[in-house]
Amino acid sequence: MFQRGVVAIGRLTVNGIWKIGAGTAFIGNVIARSKMTFARPRLFINEIYFAGTLSLIIIVVSGLFVGLVLGLQGYETLKRYGSAEAVGTLVALSLVRELGPVVAALLFASRAGSAMTAKIGIMKSSDQLSAMEMMAVDPFQRVITPMFWGGFFSMPLLAAIFSAMGILGGYLITVVVIGVDGGAFWSQMQASVDFQGDILNGIYKSIVFGFAVNAIALFEGFDCLPTAEGVSRAVTRTVVTSALAILALDFVLTAFMFTGA
Amino acid sequence: MDEKPTNKSNSMIEFESVTFCYGARKILDNVSVSVPTGKITAIFGGSGTGKTTFLKLVGGQLAPSHGTVKFDGQSIGGMSYKQLYAARRRMGMLYQFGALFTDLSVFENVIFPLREHTDLPEQILRDLAIMKLDAVGLRGARDLMTSELSGGMARRVALARAIALDPELIMYDEPFTGLDPVATAVIANLISKLNDALGLTSVLVTHDLEVSLNIVDYCIFFAAGSVVGQGTPDEIRQSDNPLIKQFINGEIDGPVPLHYPASDYRSDLGLGG
């Protein structure tokens, strides 16, 4: 029993180390073979459509609802202290610093990340990647790299749209519905949101999340067992690993960006 | 543009003492065999005898554990990334279920390798793709999506795509699996016609003896990772080799056992012994 436990732990550790190594080599390969993506912008634009444009609905609707809830909760709390006008600041800071990058990345991982893993996994299990190789077309350059960069550039844009929609949601609920003064809502927001400290840091976060989610999604697809079960497990792993990576990276980045200043 | 070697040997493919292992499992064991240029060669053998591995080694998708695989006189293992991709441009491969790109139409599938490798004007590419589709009898199906094709049609589209770049070698991985007799005859006829019309070298990996023996020029038999016999179809039909005879007559038990190696049956059932 004890021996079996040790073997299991050993196997998990070795597999984990192997996976980190293989994943790093995979990302190295993606970056090294990126030339074609930028030489043929059409490939890259198609992937921005696939990862970015097709994720717009979920990002816009979720952003709006998060803003509505944030506005409502913020107003109810701030009203007790007589500073209901500060709700604009609260909504904007929460969104651009945290909720925008983090929730948009979580949604991106579930919508686009899972689709990427499934697409690569199915291409692998139905020999499409292998067939491409035998046609002397490098699947890394032709399929994987454009997907990576398409997703990578979509992520910060989606996070920005999420934040903008959230602020709009906050405005709608507090100013239009509840009747908070619109001038105070915007002016307090303008006065307290710093471009460098808040907005840029939020964008940096979404760039890091974009790199992580796309790398995880493509690696899981490429590394999956070429069976229906293998692809389904890989999709699950993409969503779970991406979510954990986003939250862990968010903590680390927040610790560096917003403390001690 | 192409780096075409001048070495035109009589063998398009040569395996020199090739061993290939998946982990501890030996798939090919010290195999030395040649595939003659300009002929249709069939690789026969039961499931799991290393036939598909053979094709992957030729395409450089797998590397042998020991030995050398040569394509047109050049060692695949000794090629750089660029040389390997140049060699693959001279090969075509037909996968068991076609491996068509499911998000593209029939026409887009066939034009894909042409678009990737040439700078020809769109009109010429279109004409070339239509000619390839006509060669497999599917010019009229060009606007269909791959999900609308039957198994036989999908394989013919894949064949049109495989010959798009006018390869010198074409490899077929189980081209008859899962096809009805008519579709099987159509594919067999195409393999034979294309080989003669385009001056190809064809390698056919299959376990469908009846159809294959009628179209191939040379046969190689694999069993348990080794070559157990080779020769012309007539020599194979008259072979005394028990392994080949078992395969030709479809006998359930023989040198290739029905049962996977297992422990004693009685003790497995708890009956002692």
Short mmCIF file of C-alpha atoms in Angstrom, two decimals:
data_model
loop_
_atom_site.label_atom_id
_atom_site.label_comp_id
_atom_site.label_asym_id
_atom_site.label_seq_id
_atom_site.Cartn_x
_atom_site.Cartn_y
_atom_site.Cartn_z
CA MET A 1 0.00 0.00 0.00
CA PHE A 2 2.74 2.41 1.09
CA GLN A 3 4.86 1.39 -1.87
CA ARG A 4 1.96 1.98 -4.25
CA GLY A 5 1.46 5.47 -2.79
CA VAL A 6 5.12 6.32 -3.29
CA VAL A 7 4.97 5.04 -6.87
CA ALA A 8 1.86 7.14 -7.56
CA ILE A 9 3.47 10.29 -6.12
CA GLY A 10 6.65 9.61 -8.08
CA ARG A 11 4.71 9.12 -11.30
CA LEU A 12 2.70 12.30 -10.77
CA THR A 13 5.89 14.27 -10.10
CA VAL A 14 7.70 12.89 -13.14
CA ASN A 15 4.65 13.48 -15.36
CA GLY A 16 4.30 17.02 -14.01
CA ILE A 17 7.95 17.82 -14.69
CA TRP A 18 7.73 16.23 -18.13
CA LYS A 19 4.66 18.32 -18.92
CA ILE A 20 6.31 21.57 -17.83
CA GLY A 21 9.31 20.75 -20.00
CA ALA A 22 7.19 19.74 -23.00
CA GLY A 23 4.99 22.82 -22.58
CA THR A 24 8.00 25.14 -22.45
CA ALA A 25 9.51 23.51 -25.53
CA PHE A 26 6.12 23.86 -27.25
CA ILE A 27 5.91 27.58 -26.52
CA GLY A 28 9.53 28.01 -27.62
CA ASN A 29 8.60 26.32 -30.88
CA VAL A 30 5.55 28.55 -31.34
CA ILE A 31 7.61 31.70 -30.88
CA ALA A 32 10.49 30.46 -33.02
CA ARG A 33 8.18 29.60 -35.92
CA SER A 34 6.11 32.79 -35.89
CA LYS A 35 7.53 34.26 -39.09
CA MET A 36 4.80 32.94 -41.37
CA THR A 37 2.03 34.35 -39.15
CA PHE A 38 3.24 37.90 -39.64
CA ALA A 39 4.23 37.36 -43.28
CA ARG A 40 0.68 36.19 -44.06
CA PRO A 41 -1.58 38.51 -42.06
CA ARG A 42 -4.69 36.82 -43.39
CA LEU A 43 -3.99 33.70 -41.29
CA PHE A 44 -3.61 35.85 -38.24
CA ILE A 45 -6.72 37.97 -38.93
CA ASN A 46 -8.81 34.80 -39.33
CA GLU A 47 -7.68 33.70 -35.88
CA ILE A 48 -8.46 37.11 -34.34
CA TYR A 49 -11.96 36.64 -35.72
CA PHE A 50 -12.14 33.08 -34.34
CA ALA A 51 -10.80 33.93 -30.86
CA GLY A 52 -11.75 37.60 -30.53
CA THR A 53 -14.78 38.54 -32.58
CA LEU A 54 -16.66 35.34 -31.80
CA SER A 55 -16.07 35.93 -28.07
CA LEU A 56 -17.55 39.43 -28.22
CA ILE A 57 -21.13 38.49 -27.32
CA ILE A 58 -20.20 36.73 -24.08
CA ILE A 59 -17.73 39.50 -23.18
CA VAL A 60 -20.15 42.35 -23.88
CA VAL A 61 -23.11 40.77 -22.09
CA SER A 62 -21.06 39.60 -19.10
CA GLY A 63 -19.31 42.96 -18.83
CA LEU A 64 -22.65 44.76 -18.81
CA PHE A 65 -24.10 42.54 -16.09
CA VAL A 66 -20.97 42.70 -13.93
CA GLY A 67 -21.15 46.51 -14.19
CA LEU A 68 -24.85 46.51 -13.29
CA VAL A 69 -24.23 44.39 -10.18
CA LEU A 70 -21.14 46.38 -9.21
CA GLY A 71 -23.06 49.66 -9.56
CA LEU A 72 -25.95 48.40 -7.49
CA GLN A 73 -23.83 46.91 -4.72
CA GLY A 74 -21.48 49.88 -4.69
CA TYR A 75 -24.32 52.37 -4.50
CA GLU A 76 -26.01 50.52 -1.63
CA THR A 77 -22.77 50.47 0.37
CA LEU A 78 -21.51 53.97 -0.41
CA LYS A 79 -24.95 55.50 0.28
CA ARG A 80 -24.53 54.56 3.96
CA TYR A 81 -21.48 56.81 4.16
CA GLY A 82 -23.07 59.60 2.14
CA SER A 83 -20.74 59.25 -0.78
CA ALA A 84 -22.95 57.65 -3.39
CA GLU A 85 -21.32 59.79 -6.12
CA ALA A 86 -18.08 57.86 -5.61
CA VAL A 87 -19.76 54.82 -7.14
CA GLY A 88 -18.24 55.75 -10.52
CA THR A 89 -14.76 55.48 -9.03
CA LEU A 90 -15.55 52.17 -7.39
CA VAL A 91 -16.96 50.64 -10.57
CA ALA A 92 -14.12 51.88 -12.77
CA LEU A 93 -11.27 50.90 -10.43
CA SER A 94 -12.72 47.45 -9.74
CA LEU A 95 -13.09 46.82 -13.45
CA VAL A 96 -9.86 48.17 -14.92
CA ARG A 97 -7.63 46.84 -12.14
CA GLU A 98 -9.16 43.43 -11.46
CA LEU A 99 -12.48 42.31 -12.81
CA GLY A 100 -11.91 43.36 -16.43
CA PRO A 101 -8.68 41.42 -17.02
CA VAL A 102 -9.55 38.48 -14.73
CA VAL A 103 -13.18 37.82 -15.68
CA ALA A 104 -12.53 38.48 -19.38
CA ALA A 105 -9.63 36.00 -19.26
CA LEU A 106 -11.78 33.39 -17.49
CA LEU A 107 -14.50 33.84 -20.10
CA PHE A 108 -11.91 33.76 -22.89
CA ALA A 109 -10.50 30.47 -21.56
CA SER A 110 -13.97 28.92 -21.46
CA ARG A 111 -15.08 30.19 -24.88
CA ALA A 112 -12.01 30.52 -27.10
CA GLY A 113 -9.45 28.43 -25.15
CA SER A 114 -11.67 25.35 -25.05
CA ALA A 115 -12.50 25.76 -28.75
CA MET A 116 -8.78 25.99 -29.62
CA THR A 117 -7.98 22.83 -27.65
CA ALA A 118 -10.87 20.95 -29.26
CA LYS A 119 -9.91 22.10 -32.74
CA ILE A 120 -6.24 21.10 -32.42
CA GLY A 121 -7.17 17.87 -30.62
CA ILE A 122 -9.63 16.83 -33.33
CA MET A 123 -7.19 17.82 -36.09
CA LYS A 124 -4.61 15.62 -34.37
CA SER A 125 -6.92 12.64 -33.79
CA SER A 126 -8.25 12.71 -37.37
CA ASP A 127 -4.69 12.86 -38.78
CA GLN A 128 -5.22 16.36 -40.24
CA LEU A 129 -2.03 17.69 -38.62
CA SER A 130 -0.10 14.65 -39.78
CA ALA A 131 -1.54 15.03 -43.32
CA MET A 132 -0.42 18.65 -43.34
CA GLU A 133 3.09 17.58 -42.36
CA MET A 134 3.14 15.06 -45.21
CA MET A 135 2.09 17.85 -47.60
CA ALA A 136 5.29 19.59 -46.51
CA VAL A 137 3.26 22.23 -44.66
CA ASP A 138 4.44 22.77 -41.09
CA PRO A 139 1.32 22.60 -38.87
CA PHE A 140 3.08 24.74 -36.28
CA GLN A 141 3.52 27.59 -38.72
CA ARG A 142 0.25 27.15 -40.58
CA VAL A 143 -2.21 26.39 -37.75
CA ILE A 144 -0.83 26.66 -34.23
CA THR A 145 1.21 29.86 -34.38
CA PRO A 146 -1.51 32.01 -36.02
CA MET A 147 -3.98 30.73 -33.40
CA PHE A 148 -1.59 31.66 -30.62
CA TRP A 149 -0.97 35.21 -31.81
CA GLY A 150 -4.61 35.74 -32.79
CA GLY A 151 -5.68 34.83 -29.26
CA PHE A 152 -2.82 36.74 -27.69
CA PHE A 153 -3.75 40.02 -29.36
CA SER A 154 -7.48 39.49 -28.81
CA MET A 155 -7.20 39.12 -25.05
CA PRO A 156 -6.29 42.72 -24.04
CA LEU A 157 -8.89 44.08 -26.47
CA LEU A 158 -11.57 41.84 -25.00
CA ALA A 159 -10.58 42.86 -21.46
CA ALA A 160 -10.82 46.54 -22.45
CA ILE A 161 -14.26 45.99 -23.99
CA PHE A 162 -15.34 44.09 -20.86
CA SER A 163 -14.27 47.01 -18.64
CA ALA A 164 -15.91 49.58 -20.91
CA MET A 165 -19.18 47.64 -20.92
CA GLY A 166 -18.98 47.24 -17.14
CA ILE A 167 -18.57 50.98 -16.66
CA LEU A 168 -21.52 51.54 -18.99
CA GLY A 169 -23.55 49.04 -16.91
CA GLY A 170 -22.58 50.86 -13.71
CA TYR A 171 -23.62 54.18 -15.29
CA LEU A 172 -26.96 52.81 -16.45
CA ILE A 173 -27.94 51.41 -13.07
CA THR A 174 -26.70 54.22 -10.84
CA VAL A 175 -27.20 57.34 -12.96
CA VAL A 176 -30.05 56.43 -15.31
CA VAL A 177 -32.09 54.15 -13.03
CA ILE A 178 -31.25 55.24 -9.46
CA GLY A 179 -30.60 58.89 -10.23
CA VAL A 180 -27.03 59.50 -8.98
CA ASP A 181 -25.66 62.73 -10.45
CA GLY A 182 -24.09 61.95 -13.83
CA GLY A 183 -21.52 64.77 -13.67
CA ALA A 184 -20.25 63.56 -10.29
CA PHE A 185 -20.16 59.94 -11.51
CA TRP A 186 -17.86 60.76 -14.43
CA SER A 187 -15.77 63.51 -12.82
CA GLN A 188 -14.94 61.46 -9.71
CA MET A 189 -14.01 58.56 -11.95
CA GLN A 190 -11.82 60.78 -14.10
CA ALA A 191 -10.09 62.25 -11.07
CA SER A 192 -9.27 58.98 -9.37
CA VAL A 193 -8.46 56.54 -12.16
CA ASP A 194 -4.80 56.83 -13.10
CA PHE A 195 -3.79 55.93 -16.65
CA GLN A 196 -0.40 54.47 -15.76
CA GLY A 197 -1.19 52.96 -12.39
CA ASP A 198 -4.64 51.56 -13.11
CA ILE A 199 -5.42 51.29 -16.81
CA LEU A 200 -1.97 50.26 -18.08
CA ASN A 201 -1.47 47.81 -15.24
CA GLY A 202 -4.82 46.23 -16.11
CA ILE A 203 -3.71 45.93 -19.73
CA TYR A 204 -0.40 44.34 -18.69
CA LYS A 205 -2.36 41.80 -16.68
CA SER A 206 -4.54 40.88 -19.64
CA ILE A 207 -1.44 40.49 -21.84
CA VAL A 208 0.05 38.02 -19.34
CA PHE A 209 -3.28 36.17 -19.05
CA GLY A 210 -3.58 36.08 -22.84
CA PHE A 211 -0.14 34.49 -23.15
CA ALA A 212 -0.91 31.91 -20.46
CA VAL A 213 -4.40 30.93 -21.67
CA ASN A 214 -3.40 30.59 -25.32
CA ALA A 215 -0.26 28.64 -24.46
CA ILE A 216 -2.21 26.26 -22.21
CA ALA A 217 -5.08 25.79 -24.68
CA LEU A 218 -2.84 25.04 -27.66
CA PHE A 219 -0.45 22.82 -25.74
CA GLU A 220 -3.31 20.76 -24.28
CA GLY A 221 -4.78 20.30 -27.77
CA PHE A 222 -1.44 19.33 -29.24
CA ASP A 223 -0.54 17.02 -26.36
CA CYS A 224 -3.90 15.22 -26.04
CA LEU A 225 -4.42 11.51 -26.63
CA PRO A 226 -5.85 11.21 -30.15
CA THR A 227 -9.19 9.74 -29.03
CA ALA A 228 -12.62 11.20 -28.21
CA GLU A 229 -11.92 10.70 -24.50
CA GLY A 230 -8.46 12.26 -24.87
CA VAL A 231 -9.83 15.39 -26.55
CA SER A 232 -12.60 15.78 -23.97
CA ARG A 233 -10.08 15.49 -21.12
CA ALA A 234 -7.80 18.01 -22.80
CA VAL A 235 -10.64 20.54 -23.10
CA THR A 236 -11.45 20.11 -19.41
CA ARG A 237 -7.77 20.51 -18.49
CA THR A 238 -7.59 23.71 -20.56
CA VAL A 239 -10.46 25.33 -18.67
CA VAL A 240 -9.30 24.18 -15.23
CA THR A 241 -5.59 24.90 -15.70
CA SER A 242 -6.29 28.26 -17.33
CA ALA A 243 -8.61 29.34 -14.51
CA LEU A 244 -6.03 28.39 -11.87
CA ALA A 245 -3.21 30.03 -13.83
CA ILE A 246 -5.21 33.25 -14.25
CA LEU A 247 -6.05 33.50 -10.56
CA ALA A 248 -2.51 32.64 -9.41
CA LEU A 249 -0.91 35.03 -11.90
CA ASP A 250 -3.39 37.72 -10.89
CA PHE A 251 -2.30 37.43 -7.28
CA VAL A 252 1.38 37.66 -8.20
CA LEU A 253 0.87 40.58 -10.58
CA THR A 254 -1.36 42.45 -8.12
CA ALA A 255 1.27 41.99 -5.41
CA PHE A 256 3.88 43.57 -7.67
CA MET A 257 1.72 46.30 -9.21
CA PHE A 258 -0.54 47.63 -6.52
CA THR A 259 1.29 47.21 -3.22
CA GLY A 260 3.92 49.35 -1.60
CA ALA A 261 3.34 52.21 -4.01
CA MET B 1 13.27 25.71 -56.10
CA ASP B 2 13.14 22.02 -55.27
CA GLU B 3 16.27 20.28 -54.14
CA LYS B 4 15.92 17.18 -56.30
CA PRO B 5 18.82 14.79 -55.93
CA THR B 6 20.21 13.32 -59.10
CA ASN B 7 20.66 9.89 -57.56
CA LYS B 8 17.99 7.84 -59.34
CA SER B 9 18.30 4.40 -57.82
CA ASN B 10 16.14 1.38 -58.59
CA SER B 11 14.70 1.59 -55.10
CA MET B 12 12.64 4.60 -54.08
CA ILE B 13 12.63 3.47 -50.46
CA GLU B 14 15.31 1.46 -48.68
CA PHE B 15 15.24 0.23 -45.10
CA GLU B 16 18.64 -0.84 -43.82
CA SER B 17 18.49 -2.85 -40.57
CA VAL B 18 15.72 -0.65 -39.20
CA THR B 19 14.49 -1.21 -35.66
CA PHE B 20 11.74 0.92 -34.19
CA CYS B 21 10.51 0.79 -30.60
CA TYR B 22 7.60 2.50 -28.84
CA GLY B 23 8.93 2.61 -25.30
CA ALA B 24 9.90 -0.96 -24.52
CA ARG B 25 7.71 -2.41 -27.31
CA LYS B 26 9.54 -3.37 -30.47
CA ILE B 27 7.38 -2.52 -33.52
CA LEU B 28 9.96 -3.16 -36.26
CA ASP B 29 12.85 -5.50 -35.61
CA ASN B 30 15.94 -5.24 -37.82
CA VAL B 31 13.99 -4.77 -41.06
CA SER B 32 15.91 -4.53 -44.34
CA VAL B 33 13.69 -4.07 -47.36
CA SER B 34 13.48 -2.08 -50.61
CA VAL B 35 10.55 -0.62 -52.52
CA PRO B 36 11.20 -0.59 -56.29
CA THR B 37 10.86 2.69 -58.19
CA GLY B 38 7.91 3.02 -60.59
CA LYS B 39 6.02 0.01 -59.25
CA ILE B 40 3.06 -0.55 -56.95
CA THR B 41 4.28 -2.34 -53.84
CA ALA B 42 1.94 -3.74 -51.22
CA ILE B 43 2.91 -4.08 -47.59
CA PHE B 44 0.77 -6.83 -46.08
CA GLY B 45 0.39 -7.88 -42.50
CA GLY B 46 -2.15 -8.16 -39.73
CA SER B 47 -3.11 -5.34 -37.40
CA GLY B 48 -0.26 -4.07 -35.24
CA THR B 49 2.55 -5.57 -37.32
CA GLY B 50 4.21 -2.22 -38.01
CA LYS B 51 2.76 -1.38 -41.42
CA THR B 52 1.67 2.19 -40.64
CA THR B 53 4.92 2.70 -38.71
CA PHE B 54 6.70 1.79 -41.94
CA LEU B 55 4.96 4.70 -43.75
CA LYS B 56 5.61 7.14 -40.92
CA LEU B 57 9.30 6.25 -40.98
CA VAL B 58 9.42 6.94 -44.72
CA GLY B 59 7.71 10.31 -44.22
CA GLY B 60 10.14 11.22 -41.44
CA GLN B 61 7.29 11.54 -38.93
CA LEU B 62 8.99 8.91 -36.81
CA ALA B 63 12.71 8.27 -36.45
CA PRO B 64 14.08 4.71 -36.28
CA SER B 65 15.68 3.56 -33.03
CA HIS B 66 18.43 1.89 -35.10
CA GLY B 67 19.23 1.65 -38.79
CA THR B 68 18.68 3.91 -41.79
CA VAL B 69 15.63 4.78 -43.85
CA LYS B 70 16.45 6.10 -47.31
CA PHE B 71 14.19 7.96 -49.71
CA ASP B 72 15.54 8.06 -53.26
CA GLY B 73 19.03 7.31 -51.99
CA GLN B 74 19.06 9.95 -49.24
CA SER B 75 18.90 9.09 -45.55
CA ILE B 76 15.75 10.61 -44.02
CA GLY B 77 17.41 10.75 -40.59
CA GLY B 78 20.33 12.75 -41.97
CA MET B 79 18.14 15.45 -43.47
CA SER B 80 17.78 18.95 -42.03
CA TYR B 81 14.30 20.37 -41.36
CA LYS B 82 14.39 22.11 -44.74
CA GLN B 83 15.59 19.03 -46.62
CA LEU B 84 12.93 16.88 -44.95
CA TYR B 85 10.18 19.28 -46.01
CA ALA B 86 11.65 19.37 -49.54
CA ALA B 87 11.58 15.55 -49.61
CA ARG B 88 7.97 15.52 -48.37
CA ARG B 89 6.99 17.69 -51.32
CA ARG B 90 7.93 14.72 -53.47
CA MET B 91 5.68 12.38 -51.47
CA GLY B 92 1.94 12.06 -51.25
CA MET B 93 0.10 10.24 -48.51
CA LEU B 94 -3.44 8.93 -48.46
CA TYR B 95 -4.65 8.39 -44.90
CA GLN B 96 -6.98 5.61 -43.83
CA PHE B 97 -9.99 7.91 -43.48
CA GLY B 98 -8.79 10.66 -45.79
CA ALA B 99 -7.71 13.18 -43.10
CA LEU B 100 -9.46 15.94 -45.04
CA PHE B 101 -9.63 19.39 -43.47
CA THR B 102 -13.15 19.44 -42.11
CA ASP B 103 -13.56 23.22 -42.17
CA LEU B 104 -12.82 23.41 -45.90
CA SER B 105 -14.83 22.39 -48.95
CA VAL B 106 -13.71 19.63 -51.33
CA PHE B 107 -12.25 22.21 -53.71
CA GLU B 108 -10.45 24.09 -50.93
CA ASN B 109 -8.95 20.82 -49.67
CA VAL B 110 -7.47 19.99 -53.07
CA ILE B 111 -6.20 23.50 -53.75
CA PHE B 112 -4.63 23.74 -50.25
CA PRO B 113 -1.18 22.24 -51.00
CA LEU B 114 -1.01 24.17 -54.29
CA ARG B 115 -1.71 27.47 -52.52
CA GLU B 116 0.84 26.70 -49.81
CA HIS B 117 3.65 25.80 -52.17
CA THR B 118 3.22 27.88 -55.30
CA ASP B 119 2.75 31.52 -56.23
CA LEU B 120 0.66 30.69 -59.28
CA PRO B 121 -2.27 32.96 -60.19
CA GLU B 122 -5.61 31.97 -58.67
CA GLN B 123 -7.07 31.01 -62.07
CA ILE B 124 -4.28 28.49 -62.74
CA LEU B 125 -4.55 27.06 -59.22
CA ARG B 126 -8.28 26.66 -59.77
CA ASP B 127 -7.77 24.86 -63.08
CA LEU B 128 -5.14 22.56 -61.54
CA ALA B 129 -7.43 21.67 -58.64
CA ILE B 130 -10.30 20.95 -61.05
CA MET B 131 -8.01 18.71 -63.13
CA LYS B 132 -6.99 16.75 -60.03
CA LEU B 133 -10.63 16.39 -58.98
CA ASP B 134 -11.54 15.26 -62.49
CA ALA B 135 -8.81 12.60 -62.32
CA VAL B 136 -10.66 11.01 -59.37
CA GLY B 137 -14.10 11.59 -60.90
CA LEU B 138 -15.26 14.22 -58.43
CA ARG B 139 -15.14 17.44 -60.42
CA GLY B 140 -18.88 17.82 -59.85
CA ALA B 141 -18.52 17.48 -56.06
CA ARG B 142 -16.11 20.39 -55.63
CA ASP B 143 -18.53 22.61 -53.70
CA LEU B 144 -19.52 19.95 -51.16
CA MET B 145 -18.26 20.12 -47.60
CA THR B 146 -16.30 17.11 -46.36
CA SER B 147 -19.14 16.16 -43.99
CA GLU B 148 -21.35 15.57 -47.04
CA LEU B 149 -19.04 12.95 -48.56
CA SER B 150 -19.30 9.17 -48.31
CA GLY B 151 -16.24 7.21 -47.14
CA GLY B 152 -15.22 6.32 -50.69
CA MET B 153 -15.68 9.89 -51.95
CA ALA B 154 -13.66 11.29 -49.04
CA ARG B 155 -10.81 8.97 -49.93
CA ARG B 156 -10.95 10.01 -53.58
CA VAL B 157 -10.83 13.69 -52.58
CA ALA B 158 -7.87 12.89 -50.33
CA LEU B 159 -6.26 11.14 -53.30
CA ALA B 160 -6.79 14.23 -55.48
CA ARG B 161 -5.17 16.31 -52.73
CA ALA B 162 -2.28 13.83 -52.39
CA ILE B 163 -1.47 14.08 -56.13
CA ALA B 164 -1.93 17.86 -56.24
CA LEU B 165 1.80 18.54 -56.07
CA ASP B 166 2.61 15.79 -58.61
CA PRO B 167 4.56 13.60 -56.17
CA GLU B 168 7.00 10.88 -57.19
CA LEU B 169 6.00 8.59 -54.34
CA ILE B 170 2.51 8.03 -53.05
CA MET B 171 1.72 6.06 -49.92
CA TYR B 172 -1.69 4.60 -49.18
CA ASP B 173 -2.55 3.70 -45.61
CA GLU B 174 -5.31 1.07 -45.64
CA PRO B 175 -7.10 2.57 -48.66
CA PHE B 176 -9.85 -0.08 -48.77
CA THR B 177 -10.89 -0.21 -45.11
CA GLY B 178 -14.62 0.25 -44.57
CA LEU B 179 -15.54 0.62 -48.25
CA ASP B 180 -18.28 -1.23 -50.14
CA PRO B 181 -17.17 -3.47 -53.07
CA VAL B 182 -17.88 -0.79 -55.70
CA ALA B 183 -15.97 1.94 -53.86
CA THR B 184 -13.13 -0.55 -53.25
CA ALA B 185 -12.94 -1.33 -56.96
CA VAL B 186 -12.99 2.40 -57.81
CA ILE B 187 -10.10 3.14 -55.45
CA ALA B 188 -8.12 0.10 -56.64
CA ASN B 189 -8.61 1.18 -60.24
CA LEU B 190 -7.51 4.73 -59.43
CA ILE B 191 -4.37 3.54 -57.64
CA SER B 192 -3.41 1.45 -60.65
CA LYS B 193 -4.27 4.10 -63.26
CA LEU B 194 -2.56 6.97 -61.43
CA ASN B 195 0.59 4.94 -60.95
CA ASP B 196 0.86 4.31 -64.69
CA ALA B 197 -0.36 7.72 -65.91
CA LEU B 198 1.78 9.81 -63.55
CA GLY B 199 4.81 7.50 -63.45
CA LEU B 200 4.60 7.19 -59.68
CA THR B 201 6.01 4.79 -57.17
CA SER B 202 3.16 3.56 -54.99
CA VAL B 203 3.25 1.88 -51.60
CA LEU B 204 0.06 0.29 -50.43
CA VAL B 205 -0.30 -0.68 -46.79
CA THR B 206 -3.24 -3.02 -46.50
CA HIS B 207 -4.62 -6.29 -45.22
CA ASP B 208 -7.04 -6.59 -48.13
CA LEU B 209 -5.27 -9.28 -50.13
CA GLU B 210 -7.90 -10.16 -52.67
CA VAL B 211 -8.18 -6.70 -54.21
CA SER B 212 -4.53 -5.74 -53.79
CA LEU B 213 -2.97 -8.80 -55.43
CA ASN B 214 -4.71 -7.85 -58.68
CA ILE B 215 -3.13 -4.40 -58.92
CA VAL B 216 0.27 -4.61 -57.27
CA ASP B 217 3.62 -5.50 -58.82
CA TYR B 218 5.43 -6.52 -55.65
CA CYS B 219 4.44 -7.67 -52.17
CA ILE B 220 6.17 -7.50 -48.81
CA PHE B 221 4.77 -9.43 -45.84
CA PHE B 222 5.20 -8.18 -42.30
CA ALA B 223 4.57 -10.26 -39.18
CA ALA B 224 5.54 -9.36 -35.63
CA GLY B 225 7.71 -6.49 -36.83
CA SER B 226 9.77 -8.50 -39.31
CA VAL B 227 9.59 -9.18 -43.03
CA VAL B 228 8.52 -12.79 -43.41
CA GLY B 229 8.29 -12.93 -47.17
CA GLN B 230 8.35 -10.90 -50.35
CA GLY B 231 7.85 -11.39 -54.06
CA THR B 232 5.49 -10.89 -56.97
CA PRO B 233 1.77 -11.60 -56.48
CA ASP B 234 2.15 -15.00 -58.17
CA GLU B 235 5.05 -15.97 -55.94
CA ILE B 236 3.01 -14.93 -52.90
CA ARG B 237 -0.01 -16.97 -53.99
CA GLN B 238 2.20 -20.06 -54.34
CA SER B 239 4.20 -19.47 -51.19
CA ASP B 240 4.67 -22.33 -48.72
CA ASN B 241 5.38 -19.99 -45.86
CA PRO B 242 2.82 -20.90 -43.14
CA LEU B 243 2.44 -17.24 -42.08
CA ILE B 244 1.62 -16.13 -45.63
CA LYS B 245 -0.66 -19.11 -46.17
CA GLN B 246 -2.56 -18.32 -42.98
CA PHE B 247 -3.01 -14.74 -44.16
CA ILE B 248 -4.09 -15.68 -47.71
CA ASN B 249 -6.57 -18.31 -46.53
CA GLY B 250 -7.82 -16.22 -43.61
CA GLU B 251 -7.27 -19.02 -41.08
CA ILE B 252 -8.21 -18.11 -37.55
CA ASP B 253 -5.31 -19.84 -35.84
CA GLY B 254 -1.85 -20.63 -37.09
CA PRO B 255 1.59 -19.08 -36.72
CA VAL B 256 -0.28 -15.87 -35.85
CA PRO B 257 -2.18 -16.94 -32.72
CA LEU B 258 -5.78 -15.95 -32.11
CA HIS B 259 -5.13 -15.33 -28.44
CA TYR B 260 -3.05 -12.52 -27.03
CA PRO B 261 -0.44 -14.02 -24.67
CA ALA B 262 -2.12 -14.68 -21.34
CA SER B 263 -1.71 -16.66 -18.14
CA ASP B 264 -3.16 -20.18 -17.77
CA TYR B 265 -6.91 -20.13 -18.52
CA ARG B 266 -7.89 -22.56 -15.75
CA SER B 267 -6.04 -20.68 -13.06
CA ASP B 268 -7.48 -17.40 -14.40
CA LEU B 269 -10.97 -18.81 -13.78
CA GLY B 270 -9.96 -19.88 -10.28
CA LEU B 271 -10.09 -23.60 -11.11
CA GLY B 272 -6.60 -24.34 -9.94
CA GLY B 273 -4.13 -26.11 -12.16
#
